[in-house]
Structure formats: structure tokens, C-alpha cells
mmCIF file of C-alpha atoms and ligand atoms in Angstrom:
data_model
loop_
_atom_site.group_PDB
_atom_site.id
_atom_site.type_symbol
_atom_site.label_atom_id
_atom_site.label_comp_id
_atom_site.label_asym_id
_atom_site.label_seq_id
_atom_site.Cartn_x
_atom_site.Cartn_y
_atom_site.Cartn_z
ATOM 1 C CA UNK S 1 8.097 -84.520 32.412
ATOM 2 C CA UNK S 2 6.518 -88.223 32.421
ATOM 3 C CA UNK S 3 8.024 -90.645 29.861
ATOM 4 C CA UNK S 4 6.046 -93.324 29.385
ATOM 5 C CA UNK S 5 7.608 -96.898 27.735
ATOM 6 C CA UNK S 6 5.583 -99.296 25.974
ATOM 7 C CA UNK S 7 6.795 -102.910 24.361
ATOM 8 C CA UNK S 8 7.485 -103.214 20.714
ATOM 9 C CA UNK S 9 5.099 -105.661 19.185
ATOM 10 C CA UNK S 10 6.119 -108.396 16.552
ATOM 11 C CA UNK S 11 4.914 -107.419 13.430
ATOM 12 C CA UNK S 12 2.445 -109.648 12.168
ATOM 13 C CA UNK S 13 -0.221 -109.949 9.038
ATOM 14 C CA UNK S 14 0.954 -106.931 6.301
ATOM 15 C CA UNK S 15 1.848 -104.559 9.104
ATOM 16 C CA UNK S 16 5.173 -102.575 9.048
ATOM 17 C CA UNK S 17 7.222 -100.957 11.680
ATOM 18 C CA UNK S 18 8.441 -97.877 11.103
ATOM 19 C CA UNK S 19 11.363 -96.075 13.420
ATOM 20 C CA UNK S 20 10.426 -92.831 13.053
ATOM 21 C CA UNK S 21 13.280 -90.166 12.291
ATOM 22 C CA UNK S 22 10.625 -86.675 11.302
ATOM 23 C CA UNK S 23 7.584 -85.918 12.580
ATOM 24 C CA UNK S 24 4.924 -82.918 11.800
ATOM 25 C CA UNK S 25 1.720 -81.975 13.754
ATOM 26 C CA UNK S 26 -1.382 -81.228 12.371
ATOM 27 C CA UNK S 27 -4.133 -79.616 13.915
ATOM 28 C CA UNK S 28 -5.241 -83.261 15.080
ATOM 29 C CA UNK S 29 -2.309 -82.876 17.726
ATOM 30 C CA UNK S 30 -3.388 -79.836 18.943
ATOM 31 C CA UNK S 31 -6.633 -80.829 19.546
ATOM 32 C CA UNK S 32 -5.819 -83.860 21.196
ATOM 33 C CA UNK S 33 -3.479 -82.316 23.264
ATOM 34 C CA UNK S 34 -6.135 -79.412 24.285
ATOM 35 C CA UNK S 35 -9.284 -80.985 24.397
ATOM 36 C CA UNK S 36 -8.582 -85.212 23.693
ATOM 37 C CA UNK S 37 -10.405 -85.231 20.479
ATOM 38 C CA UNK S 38 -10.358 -89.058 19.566
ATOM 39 C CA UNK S 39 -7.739 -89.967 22.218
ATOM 40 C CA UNK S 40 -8.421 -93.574 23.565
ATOM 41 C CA UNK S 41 -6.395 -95.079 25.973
ATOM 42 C CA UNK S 42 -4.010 -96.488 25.464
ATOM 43 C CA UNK S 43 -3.203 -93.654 23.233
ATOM 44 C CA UNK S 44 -0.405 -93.024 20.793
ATOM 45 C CA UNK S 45 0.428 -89.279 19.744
ATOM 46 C CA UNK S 46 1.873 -88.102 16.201
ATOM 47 C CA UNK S 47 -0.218 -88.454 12.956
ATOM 48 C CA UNK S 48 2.504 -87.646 10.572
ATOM 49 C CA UNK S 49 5.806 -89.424 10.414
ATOM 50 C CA UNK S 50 8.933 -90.307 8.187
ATOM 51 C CA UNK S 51 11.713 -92.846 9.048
ATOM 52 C CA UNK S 52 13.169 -96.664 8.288
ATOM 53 C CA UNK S 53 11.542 -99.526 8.041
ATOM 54 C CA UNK S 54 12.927 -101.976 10.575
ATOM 55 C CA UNK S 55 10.636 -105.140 10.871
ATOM 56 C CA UNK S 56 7.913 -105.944 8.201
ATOM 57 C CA UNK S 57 4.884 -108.365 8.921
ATOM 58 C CA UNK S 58 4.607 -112.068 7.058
ATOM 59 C CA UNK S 59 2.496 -111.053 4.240
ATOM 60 C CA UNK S 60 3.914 -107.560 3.230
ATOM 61 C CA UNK S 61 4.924 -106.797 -0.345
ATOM 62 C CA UNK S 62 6.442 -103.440 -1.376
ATOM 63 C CA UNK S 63 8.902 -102.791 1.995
ATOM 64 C CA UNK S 64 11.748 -104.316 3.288
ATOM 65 C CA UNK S 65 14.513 -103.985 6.078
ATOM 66 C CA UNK S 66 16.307 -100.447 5.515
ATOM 67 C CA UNK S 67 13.760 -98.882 3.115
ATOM 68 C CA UNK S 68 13.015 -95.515 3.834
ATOM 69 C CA UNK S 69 9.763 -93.243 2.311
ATOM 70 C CA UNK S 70 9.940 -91.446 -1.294
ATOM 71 C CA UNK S 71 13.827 -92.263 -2.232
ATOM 72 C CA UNK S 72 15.222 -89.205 -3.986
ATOM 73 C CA UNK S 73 13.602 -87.039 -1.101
ATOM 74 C CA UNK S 74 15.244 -86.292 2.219
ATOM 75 C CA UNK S 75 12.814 -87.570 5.531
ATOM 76 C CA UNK S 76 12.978 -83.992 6.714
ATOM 77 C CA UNK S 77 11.371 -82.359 3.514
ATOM 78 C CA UNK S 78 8.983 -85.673 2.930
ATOM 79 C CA UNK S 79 7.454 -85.150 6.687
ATOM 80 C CA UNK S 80 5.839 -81.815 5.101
ATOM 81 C CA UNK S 81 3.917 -83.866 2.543
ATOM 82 C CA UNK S 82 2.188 -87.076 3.956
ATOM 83 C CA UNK S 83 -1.304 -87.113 5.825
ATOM 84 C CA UNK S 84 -1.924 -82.923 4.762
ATOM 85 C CA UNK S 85 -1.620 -84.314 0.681
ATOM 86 C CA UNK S 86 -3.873 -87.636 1.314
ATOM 87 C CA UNK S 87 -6.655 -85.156 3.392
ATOM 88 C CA UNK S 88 -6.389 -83.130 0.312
ATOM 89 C CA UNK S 89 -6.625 -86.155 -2.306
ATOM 90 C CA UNK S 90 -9.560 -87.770 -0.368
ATOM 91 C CA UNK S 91 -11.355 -84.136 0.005
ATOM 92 C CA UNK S 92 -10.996 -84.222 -3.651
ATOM 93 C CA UNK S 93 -12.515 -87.600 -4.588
ATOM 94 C CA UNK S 94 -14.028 -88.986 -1.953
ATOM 95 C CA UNK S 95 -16.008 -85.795 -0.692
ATOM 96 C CA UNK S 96 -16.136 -83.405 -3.696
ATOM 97 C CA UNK S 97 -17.047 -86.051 -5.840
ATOM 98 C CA UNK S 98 -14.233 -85.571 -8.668
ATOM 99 C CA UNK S 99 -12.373 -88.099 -10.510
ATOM 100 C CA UNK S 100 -8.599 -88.759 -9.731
ATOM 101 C CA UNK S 101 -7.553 -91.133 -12.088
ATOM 102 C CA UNK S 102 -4.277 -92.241 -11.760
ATOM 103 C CA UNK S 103 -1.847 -92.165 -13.883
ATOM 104 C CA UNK S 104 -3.816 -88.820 -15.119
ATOM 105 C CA UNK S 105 -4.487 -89.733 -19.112
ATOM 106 C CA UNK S 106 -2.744 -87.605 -21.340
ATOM 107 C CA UNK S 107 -4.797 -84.537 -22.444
ATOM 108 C CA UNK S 108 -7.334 -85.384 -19.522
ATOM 109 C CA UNK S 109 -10.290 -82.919 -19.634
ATOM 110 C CA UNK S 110 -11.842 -83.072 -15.800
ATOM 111 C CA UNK S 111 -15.610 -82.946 -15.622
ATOM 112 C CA UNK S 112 -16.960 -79.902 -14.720
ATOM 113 C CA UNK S 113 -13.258 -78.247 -15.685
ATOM 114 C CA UNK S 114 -15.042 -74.492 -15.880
ATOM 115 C CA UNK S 115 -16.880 -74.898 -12.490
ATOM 116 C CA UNK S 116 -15.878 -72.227 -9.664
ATOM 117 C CA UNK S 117 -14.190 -74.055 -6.531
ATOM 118 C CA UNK S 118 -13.948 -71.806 -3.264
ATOM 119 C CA UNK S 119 -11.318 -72.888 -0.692
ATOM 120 C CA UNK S 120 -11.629 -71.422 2.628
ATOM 121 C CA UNK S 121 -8.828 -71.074 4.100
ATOM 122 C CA UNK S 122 -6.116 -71.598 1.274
ATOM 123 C CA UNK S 123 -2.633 -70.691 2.723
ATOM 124 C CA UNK S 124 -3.058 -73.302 5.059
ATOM 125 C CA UNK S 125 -1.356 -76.395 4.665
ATOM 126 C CA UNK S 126 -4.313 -78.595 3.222
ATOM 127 C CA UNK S 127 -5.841 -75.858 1.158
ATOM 128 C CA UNK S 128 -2.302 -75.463 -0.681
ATOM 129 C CA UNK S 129 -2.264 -79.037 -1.443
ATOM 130 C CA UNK S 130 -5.796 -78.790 -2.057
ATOM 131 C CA UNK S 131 -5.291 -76.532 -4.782
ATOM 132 C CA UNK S 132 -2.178 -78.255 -5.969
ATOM 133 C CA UNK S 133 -3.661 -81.233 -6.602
ATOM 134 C CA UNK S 134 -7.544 -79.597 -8.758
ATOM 135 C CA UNK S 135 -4.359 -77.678 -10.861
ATOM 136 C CA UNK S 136 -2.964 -81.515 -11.522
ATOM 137 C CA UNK S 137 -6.134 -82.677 -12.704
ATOM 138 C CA UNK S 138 -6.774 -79.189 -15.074
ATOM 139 C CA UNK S 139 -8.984 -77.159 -12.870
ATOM 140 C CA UNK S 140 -8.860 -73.687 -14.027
ATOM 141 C CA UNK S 141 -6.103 -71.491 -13.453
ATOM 142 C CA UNK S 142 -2.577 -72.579 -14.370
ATOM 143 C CA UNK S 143 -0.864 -71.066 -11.512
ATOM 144 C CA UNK S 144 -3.004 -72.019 -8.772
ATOM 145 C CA UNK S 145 -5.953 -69.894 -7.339
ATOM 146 C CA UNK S 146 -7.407 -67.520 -9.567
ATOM 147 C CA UNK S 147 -8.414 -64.823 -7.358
ATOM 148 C CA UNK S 148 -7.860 -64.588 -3.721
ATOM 149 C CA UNK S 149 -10.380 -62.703 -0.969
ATOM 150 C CA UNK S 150 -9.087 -61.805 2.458
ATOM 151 C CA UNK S 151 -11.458 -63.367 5.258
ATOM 152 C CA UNK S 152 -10.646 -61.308 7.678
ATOM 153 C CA UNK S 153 -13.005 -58.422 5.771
ATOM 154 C CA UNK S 154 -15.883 -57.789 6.972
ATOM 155 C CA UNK S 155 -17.567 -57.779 3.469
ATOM 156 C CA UNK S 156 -15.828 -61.391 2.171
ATOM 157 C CA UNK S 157 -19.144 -63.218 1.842
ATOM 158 C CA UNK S 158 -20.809 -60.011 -0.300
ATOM 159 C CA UNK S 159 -17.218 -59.544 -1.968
ATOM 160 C CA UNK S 160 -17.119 -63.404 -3.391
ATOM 161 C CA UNK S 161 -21.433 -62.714 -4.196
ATOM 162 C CA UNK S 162 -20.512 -60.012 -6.006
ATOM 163 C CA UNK S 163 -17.908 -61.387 -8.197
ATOM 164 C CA UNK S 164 -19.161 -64.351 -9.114
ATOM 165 C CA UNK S 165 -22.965 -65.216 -8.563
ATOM 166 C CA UNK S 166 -24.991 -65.411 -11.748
ATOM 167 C CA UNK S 167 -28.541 -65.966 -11.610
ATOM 168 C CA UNK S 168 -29.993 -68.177 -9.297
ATOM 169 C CA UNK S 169 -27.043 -70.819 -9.528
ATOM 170 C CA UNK S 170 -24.810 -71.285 -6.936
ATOM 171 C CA UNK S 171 -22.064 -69.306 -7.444
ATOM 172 C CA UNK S 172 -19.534 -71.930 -5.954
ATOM 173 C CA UNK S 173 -20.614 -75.397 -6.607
ATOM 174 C CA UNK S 174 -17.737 -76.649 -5.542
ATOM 175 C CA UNK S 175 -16.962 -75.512 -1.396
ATOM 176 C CA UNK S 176 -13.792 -76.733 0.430
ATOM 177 C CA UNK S 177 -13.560 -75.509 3.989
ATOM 178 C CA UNK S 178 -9.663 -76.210 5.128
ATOM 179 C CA UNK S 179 -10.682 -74.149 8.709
ATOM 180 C CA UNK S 180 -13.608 -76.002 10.412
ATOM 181 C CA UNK S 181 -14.160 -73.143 12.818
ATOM 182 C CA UNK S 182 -18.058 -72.184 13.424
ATOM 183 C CA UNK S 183 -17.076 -68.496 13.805
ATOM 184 C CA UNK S 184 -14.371 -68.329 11.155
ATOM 185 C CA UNK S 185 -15.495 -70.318 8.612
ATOM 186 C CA UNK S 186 -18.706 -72.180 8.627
ATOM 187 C CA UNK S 187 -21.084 -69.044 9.519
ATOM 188 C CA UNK S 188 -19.868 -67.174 6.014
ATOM 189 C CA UNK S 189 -19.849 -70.870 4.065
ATOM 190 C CA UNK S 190 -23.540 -71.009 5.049
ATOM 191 C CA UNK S 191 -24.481 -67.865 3.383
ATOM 192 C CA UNK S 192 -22.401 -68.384 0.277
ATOM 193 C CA UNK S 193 -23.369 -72.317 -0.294
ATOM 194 C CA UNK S 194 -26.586 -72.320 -2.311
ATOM 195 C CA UNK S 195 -29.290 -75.645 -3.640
ATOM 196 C CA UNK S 196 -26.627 -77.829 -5.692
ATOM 197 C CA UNK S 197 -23.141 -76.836 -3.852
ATOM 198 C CA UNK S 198 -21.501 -79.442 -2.494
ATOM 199 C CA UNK S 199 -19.521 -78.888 0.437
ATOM 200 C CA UNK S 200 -16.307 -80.893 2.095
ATOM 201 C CA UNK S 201 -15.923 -79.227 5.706
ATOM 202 C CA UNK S 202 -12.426 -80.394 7.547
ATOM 203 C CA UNK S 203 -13.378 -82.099 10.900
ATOM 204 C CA UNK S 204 -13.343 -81.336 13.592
ATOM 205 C CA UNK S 205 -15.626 -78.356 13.287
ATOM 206 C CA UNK S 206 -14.479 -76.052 16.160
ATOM 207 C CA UNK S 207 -17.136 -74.387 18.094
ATOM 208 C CA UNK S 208 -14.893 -72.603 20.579
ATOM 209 C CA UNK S 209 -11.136 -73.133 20.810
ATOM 210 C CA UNK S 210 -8.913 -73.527 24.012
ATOM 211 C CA UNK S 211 -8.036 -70.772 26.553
ATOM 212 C CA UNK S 212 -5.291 -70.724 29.220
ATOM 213 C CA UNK S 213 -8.669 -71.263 31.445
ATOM 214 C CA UNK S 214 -11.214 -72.949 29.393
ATOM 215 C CA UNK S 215 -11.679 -76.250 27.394
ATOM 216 C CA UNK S 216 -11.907 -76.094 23.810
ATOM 217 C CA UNK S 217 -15.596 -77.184 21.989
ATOM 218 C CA UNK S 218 -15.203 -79.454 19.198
ATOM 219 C CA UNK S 219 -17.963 -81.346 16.477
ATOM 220 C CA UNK S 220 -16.938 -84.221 14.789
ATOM 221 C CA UNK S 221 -20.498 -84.076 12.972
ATOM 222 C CA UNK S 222 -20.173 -81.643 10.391
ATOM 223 C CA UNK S 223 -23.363 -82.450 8.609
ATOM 224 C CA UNK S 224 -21.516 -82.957 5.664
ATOM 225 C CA UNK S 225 -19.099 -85.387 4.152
ATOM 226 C CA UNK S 226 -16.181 -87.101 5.963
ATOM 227 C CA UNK S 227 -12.714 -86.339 4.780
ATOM 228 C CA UNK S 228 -11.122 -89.626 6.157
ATOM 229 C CA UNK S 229 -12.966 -91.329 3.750
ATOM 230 C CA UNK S 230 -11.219 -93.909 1.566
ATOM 231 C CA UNK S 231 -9.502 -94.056 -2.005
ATOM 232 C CA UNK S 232 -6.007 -92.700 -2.183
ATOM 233 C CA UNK S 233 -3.480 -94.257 -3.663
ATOM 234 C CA UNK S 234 -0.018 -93.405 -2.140
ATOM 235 C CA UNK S 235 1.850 -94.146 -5.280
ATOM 236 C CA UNK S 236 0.757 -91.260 -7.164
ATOM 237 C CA UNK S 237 2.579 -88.935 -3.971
ATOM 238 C CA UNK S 238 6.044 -89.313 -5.177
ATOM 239 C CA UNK S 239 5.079 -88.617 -8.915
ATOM 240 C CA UNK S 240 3.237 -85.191 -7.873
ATOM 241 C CA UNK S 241 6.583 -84.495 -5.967
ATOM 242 C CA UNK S 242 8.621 -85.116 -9.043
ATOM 243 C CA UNK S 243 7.013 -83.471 -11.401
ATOM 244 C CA UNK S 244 7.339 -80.352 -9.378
ATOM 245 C CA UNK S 245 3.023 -79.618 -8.525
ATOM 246 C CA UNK S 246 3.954 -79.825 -5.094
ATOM 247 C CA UNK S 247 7.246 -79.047 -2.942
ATOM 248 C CA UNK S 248 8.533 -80.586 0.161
ATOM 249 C CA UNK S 249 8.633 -77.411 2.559
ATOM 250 C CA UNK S 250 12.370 -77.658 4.839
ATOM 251 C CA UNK S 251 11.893 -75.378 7.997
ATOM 252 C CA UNK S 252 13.541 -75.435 11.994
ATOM 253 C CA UNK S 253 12.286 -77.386 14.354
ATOM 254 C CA UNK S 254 9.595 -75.751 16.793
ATOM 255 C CA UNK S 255 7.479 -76.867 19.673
ATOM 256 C CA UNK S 256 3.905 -77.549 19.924
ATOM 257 C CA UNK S 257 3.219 -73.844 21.634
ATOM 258 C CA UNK S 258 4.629 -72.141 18.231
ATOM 259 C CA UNK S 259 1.816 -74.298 16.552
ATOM 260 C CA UNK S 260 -0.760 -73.150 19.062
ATOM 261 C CA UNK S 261 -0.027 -69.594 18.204
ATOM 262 C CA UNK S 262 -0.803 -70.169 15.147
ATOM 263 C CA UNK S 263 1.228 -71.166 11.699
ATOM 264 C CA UNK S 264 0.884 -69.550 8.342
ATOM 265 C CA UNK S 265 2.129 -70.893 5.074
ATOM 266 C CA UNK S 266 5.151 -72.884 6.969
ATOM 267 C CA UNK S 267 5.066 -76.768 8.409
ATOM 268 C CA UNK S 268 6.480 -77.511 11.441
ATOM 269 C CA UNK S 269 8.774 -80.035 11.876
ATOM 270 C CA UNK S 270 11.128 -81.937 14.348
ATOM 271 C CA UNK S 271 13.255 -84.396 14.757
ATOM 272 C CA UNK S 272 11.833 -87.912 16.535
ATOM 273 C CA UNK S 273 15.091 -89.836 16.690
ATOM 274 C CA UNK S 274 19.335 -88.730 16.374
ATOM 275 C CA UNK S 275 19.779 -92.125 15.646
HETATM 276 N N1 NAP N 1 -3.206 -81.424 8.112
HETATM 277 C C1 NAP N 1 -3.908 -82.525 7.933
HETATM 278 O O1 NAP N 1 -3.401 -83.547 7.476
HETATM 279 C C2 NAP N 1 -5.390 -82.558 8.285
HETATM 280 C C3 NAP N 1 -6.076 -83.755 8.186
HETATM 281 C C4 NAP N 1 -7.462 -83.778 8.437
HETATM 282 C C5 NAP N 1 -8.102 -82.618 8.821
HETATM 283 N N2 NAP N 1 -7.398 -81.482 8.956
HETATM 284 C C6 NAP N 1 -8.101 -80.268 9.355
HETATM 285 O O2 NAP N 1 -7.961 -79.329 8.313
HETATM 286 C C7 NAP N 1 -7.816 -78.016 8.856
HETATM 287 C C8 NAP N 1 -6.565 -77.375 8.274
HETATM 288 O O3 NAP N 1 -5.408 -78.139 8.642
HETATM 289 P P1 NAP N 1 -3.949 -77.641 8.173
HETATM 290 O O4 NAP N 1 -2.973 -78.630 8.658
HETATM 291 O O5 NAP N 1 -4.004 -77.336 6.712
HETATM 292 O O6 NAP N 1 -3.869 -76.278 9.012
HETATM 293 P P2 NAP N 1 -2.762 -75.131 9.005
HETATM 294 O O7 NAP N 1 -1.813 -75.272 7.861
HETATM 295 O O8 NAP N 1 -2.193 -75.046 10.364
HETATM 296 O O9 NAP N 1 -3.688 -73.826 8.760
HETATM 297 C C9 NAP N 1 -3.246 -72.548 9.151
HETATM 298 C C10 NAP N 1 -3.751 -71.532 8.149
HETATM 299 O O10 NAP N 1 -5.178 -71.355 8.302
HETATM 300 C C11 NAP N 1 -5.480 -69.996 8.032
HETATM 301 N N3 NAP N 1 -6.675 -69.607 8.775
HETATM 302 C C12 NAP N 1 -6.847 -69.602 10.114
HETATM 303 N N4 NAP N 1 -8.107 -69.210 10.426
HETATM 304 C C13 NAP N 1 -8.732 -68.945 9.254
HETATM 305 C C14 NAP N 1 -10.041 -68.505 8.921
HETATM 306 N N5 NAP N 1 -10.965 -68.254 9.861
HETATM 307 N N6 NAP N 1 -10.357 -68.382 7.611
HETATM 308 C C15 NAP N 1 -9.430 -68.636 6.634
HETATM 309 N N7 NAP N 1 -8.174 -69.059 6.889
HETATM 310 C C16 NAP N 1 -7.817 -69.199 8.191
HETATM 311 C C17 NAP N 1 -4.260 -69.233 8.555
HETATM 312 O O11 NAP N 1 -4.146 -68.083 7.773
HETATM 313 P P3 NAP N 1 -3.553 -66.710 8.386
HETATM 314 O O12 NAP N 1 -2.167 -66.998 8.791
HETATM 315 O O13 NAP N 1 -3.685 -65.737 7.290
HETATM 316 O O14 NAP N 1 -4.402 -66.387 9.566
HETATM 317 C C18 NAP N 1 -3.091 -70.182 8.332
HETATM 318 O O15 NAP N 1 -2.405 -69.898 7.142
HETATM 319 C C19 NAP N 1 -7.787 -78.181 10.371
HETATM 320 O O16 NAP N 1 -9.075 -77.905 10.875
HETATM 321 C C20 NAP N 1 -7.464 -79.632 10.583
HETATM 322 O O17 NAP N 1 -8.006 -80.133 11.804
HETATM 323 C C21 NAP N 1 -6.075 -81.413 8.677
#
């Protein structure tokens, strides 16, 4: 193994340095560690981190020396929680178009409160979230999703048809896609999304993924919206936490190659730092 060392920079403007204690990969890892997706030189790896602040930039406001992420919470369970709940927040907003206000008024009716969502892909870790956060804001179904369809059957495009189109409207107008795969995901979106849906696909879109011989084939152009855009406020993260609509996962540490296999309903985590 290569180790490489890089200098610590001074901390200037509002930026904060962070020694990071907990980490958690995402699929971003993976496919920067398979194929480079968005890796520039000189490249840093790990999109999801907890730890101590240890030197904070001239003009920041809220941290100091010692502080640590969402008091209350241990760094271990918080790691589960971070980048997966703001991609589900901006999907939300940003892409499907819905308001978030913060702090949610009391008795808040959301617009189109009786409209069908579909989320592709819900026992991952954004579609959870995903569906944590439309049950915050009064979307349907008190205890979550209110039906679920197995997409591994064959028929699970004529299943969902069946179920819920009525008349020519689009029988989801509401479409979250938490896989991004052509072949396991976007092919059956395209026959269930009809005039009027609106669709938030999560990048990349994977055309082929990687082989022990072959590179993977990845889109960053879904045709769609982007779910990095902009508009989440952090502070509403440790409120959702406390009032119990979502739940800091605690599982072992595993390596990348458990990830590659594939996860299901669990969030890998591991330790950065004994210190
Ligand atoms: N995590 C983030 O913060 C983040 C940020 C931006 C974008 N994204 C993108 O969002 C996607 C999901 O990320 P994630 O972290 O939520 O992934 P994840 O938790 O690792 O997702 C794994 C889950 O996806 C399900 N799944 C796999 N293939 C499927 C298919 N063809 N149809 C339906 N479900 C399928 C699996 O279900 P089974 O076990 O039943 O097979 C498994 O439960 C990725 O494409 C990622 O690149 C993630």
C-alpha cells in the first residue's frame, strides 16, 4: 500500500477544519474508486465524515475549537446521516419542486399532499431518507411507504400501471429514482413516467458497472434535474433526528469490497482516526 502525505493548510476566510474520527462511503466512492468519476488531481477521497473541529477560519460563526457535529449524538451513529439526508432534502426541493419550509408550520398542509410519489429503489439509503423526510412534511402515509413493489419482477412496471393509473394522467407525478442504473432503473422509469411527471434521477446514471476485467460506464447527464443542487439548511438535521423521523443506523466497520458487493438497508461505517 502507497500512503500519500499532504500539508495541512491554515484555515482562512469561513473555512473549518475538521479531524475526522467516522467516515461512510457512498456510492460516489465506489465509483471513483472503479471508474474516477469526478476525481481531479490532486484528489481527496471520502464524501461523508464526522469528527472535531480543530482550527476555524477568520470569519466563521457557529464553530469553535473542540466542537464536535449534532451534540447529543455519538460521531459513529451521526456518520450514517450526513450527505445521504441533504441528497434526499435537495431531491425534495430543489428537484421535485416541493416546499421545505423550515421550521415546518404547525398543521402544515403540503401542496399536492394526495399526489402519488414512486421511489425507485427505497431500501436504499437515500430512498429511506427520501421517504422520511415527504412523511415530515405530511405526504401520505403515516408510516412511511404505502405500498411496496418488488423490482426484481418481471411485471413491476405493469404491476405499479395497474394499481394506480387513472385515465390519461400520469399515474406517478411525482418519480424519485435512488438507483441511476440504465438497466435497473431508468428503462422501467421511462415507461411508467407520463406528460406532467416530474422526475429527480440520482447521478451518476450507470450504463454498465465494473467487472474484475472491464471499466465501468457512467453519465453524469441524466437529462433531468441535478440533485446537488442548492437549498438545504443543515440546522433542520438535528431536529429530524430528535424528533425521532429519522435514526442514526450503528453497524461494524467493513471495507470498501463489502460495499462493492452490494449493501442493503445497512450503512457502512469505519473508523478514520483512534485518536
Ligand atoms: N448516498 C448519498 O449521499 C448519495 C448522494 C448523491 C447521489 N447518490 C446516488 O444515489 C444512489 C443511491 O445511493 P445510496 O447511498 O442510497 O445507495 P445504497 O444505500 O447503497 O443502495 C443500495 C440499495 O439499492 C437497492 N437496489 C439496487 N439495485 C436496485 C434496482 N435496480 N432497483 C431498485 N433498488 C435497487 C438495493 O436493494 P436490494 O438489496 O434489495 O437489492 C439496496 O438496498 C446511488 O446511485 C448514488 O450514486 C447518493
Amino acid at each position: 500500500m502507497r500512503s500519500i502525505n499532504t500539508p495541512t493548510i491554515s484555515q482562512e476566510y469561513d473555512e473549518i477544519l475538521i479531524h475526522v474520527k467516522w467516515t461512510a462511503p457512498t456510492p460516489l466512492d465506489l465509483h471513483q474508486a472503479d471508474g474516477g468519476l469526478l476525481v481531479e488531481p490532486p484528489h481527496r477521497t471520502g464524501s461523508t465524515s464526522a469528527g472535531i473541529v480543530v482550527e476555524v477560519g477568520p470569519d466563521v460563526k457557529h464553530f469553535s475549537f473542540g466542537d464536535r457535529i449534532l451534540d447529543g449524538f455519538s460521531l459513529e451513529q451521526v456518520v450514517t446521516l450526513l450527505e445521504n439526508l441533504v441528497t434526499a432534502f435537495n431531491t425534495i426541493s430543489a428537484d421535485l419542486g416541493l416546499p421545505t419550509p423550515w421550521p415546518k408550520p404547525e398543521g402544515y398542509v403540503p401542496p399536492r399532499a394526495k399526489g402519488k410519489v414512486l421511489i425507485w429503489g427505497a431500501s436504499s439509503s437515500v430512498g429511506q431518507l427520501t421517504i422520511a423526510v415527504l412523511k415530515l412534511y405530511g405526504y401520505r402515509h403515516s408510516k412511511g411507504a404505502e405500498e411496496v413493489f418488488d423490482y426484481r419482477s418481471p411485471s413491476v412496471v405493469d404491476d405499479f400501471l395497474k394499481t394506480y393509473q387513472e385515465g390519461d394522467a400520469s399515474a406517478f407525478p411525482l418519480i424519485v429514482d435512488c438507483v441511476g442504473s440504465q438497466a435497473g432503473s431508468v428503462d422501467a422509469l421511462f415507461k411508467v413516467a407520463q406528460s406532467g411527471a416530474t422526475i429527480a434521477i440520482m447521478l451518476p446514471v450507470i450504463f454498465m458497472h465494473a467487472t474484475e476485467e472491464e471499466a465501468p460506464e457512467y453519465s453524469m447527464d441524466a437529462n433531468t434535474s441535478a440533485p446537488w443542487a442548492g437549498g438545504v439548511s443543515l440546522e433542520i438535521i438535528p431536529s429530524l433526528i430528535a424528533d425521532g423521523y429519522v435514526t442514526p443506523d450503528r453497524f461494524p466497520t467493513k471495507a470498501l469490497d463489502s460495499f462493492w458487493k452490494g449493501m442493503s438497508g445497512k450503512k457502512l461505517i469505519w473508523r478514520a482516526s483512534e485518536e
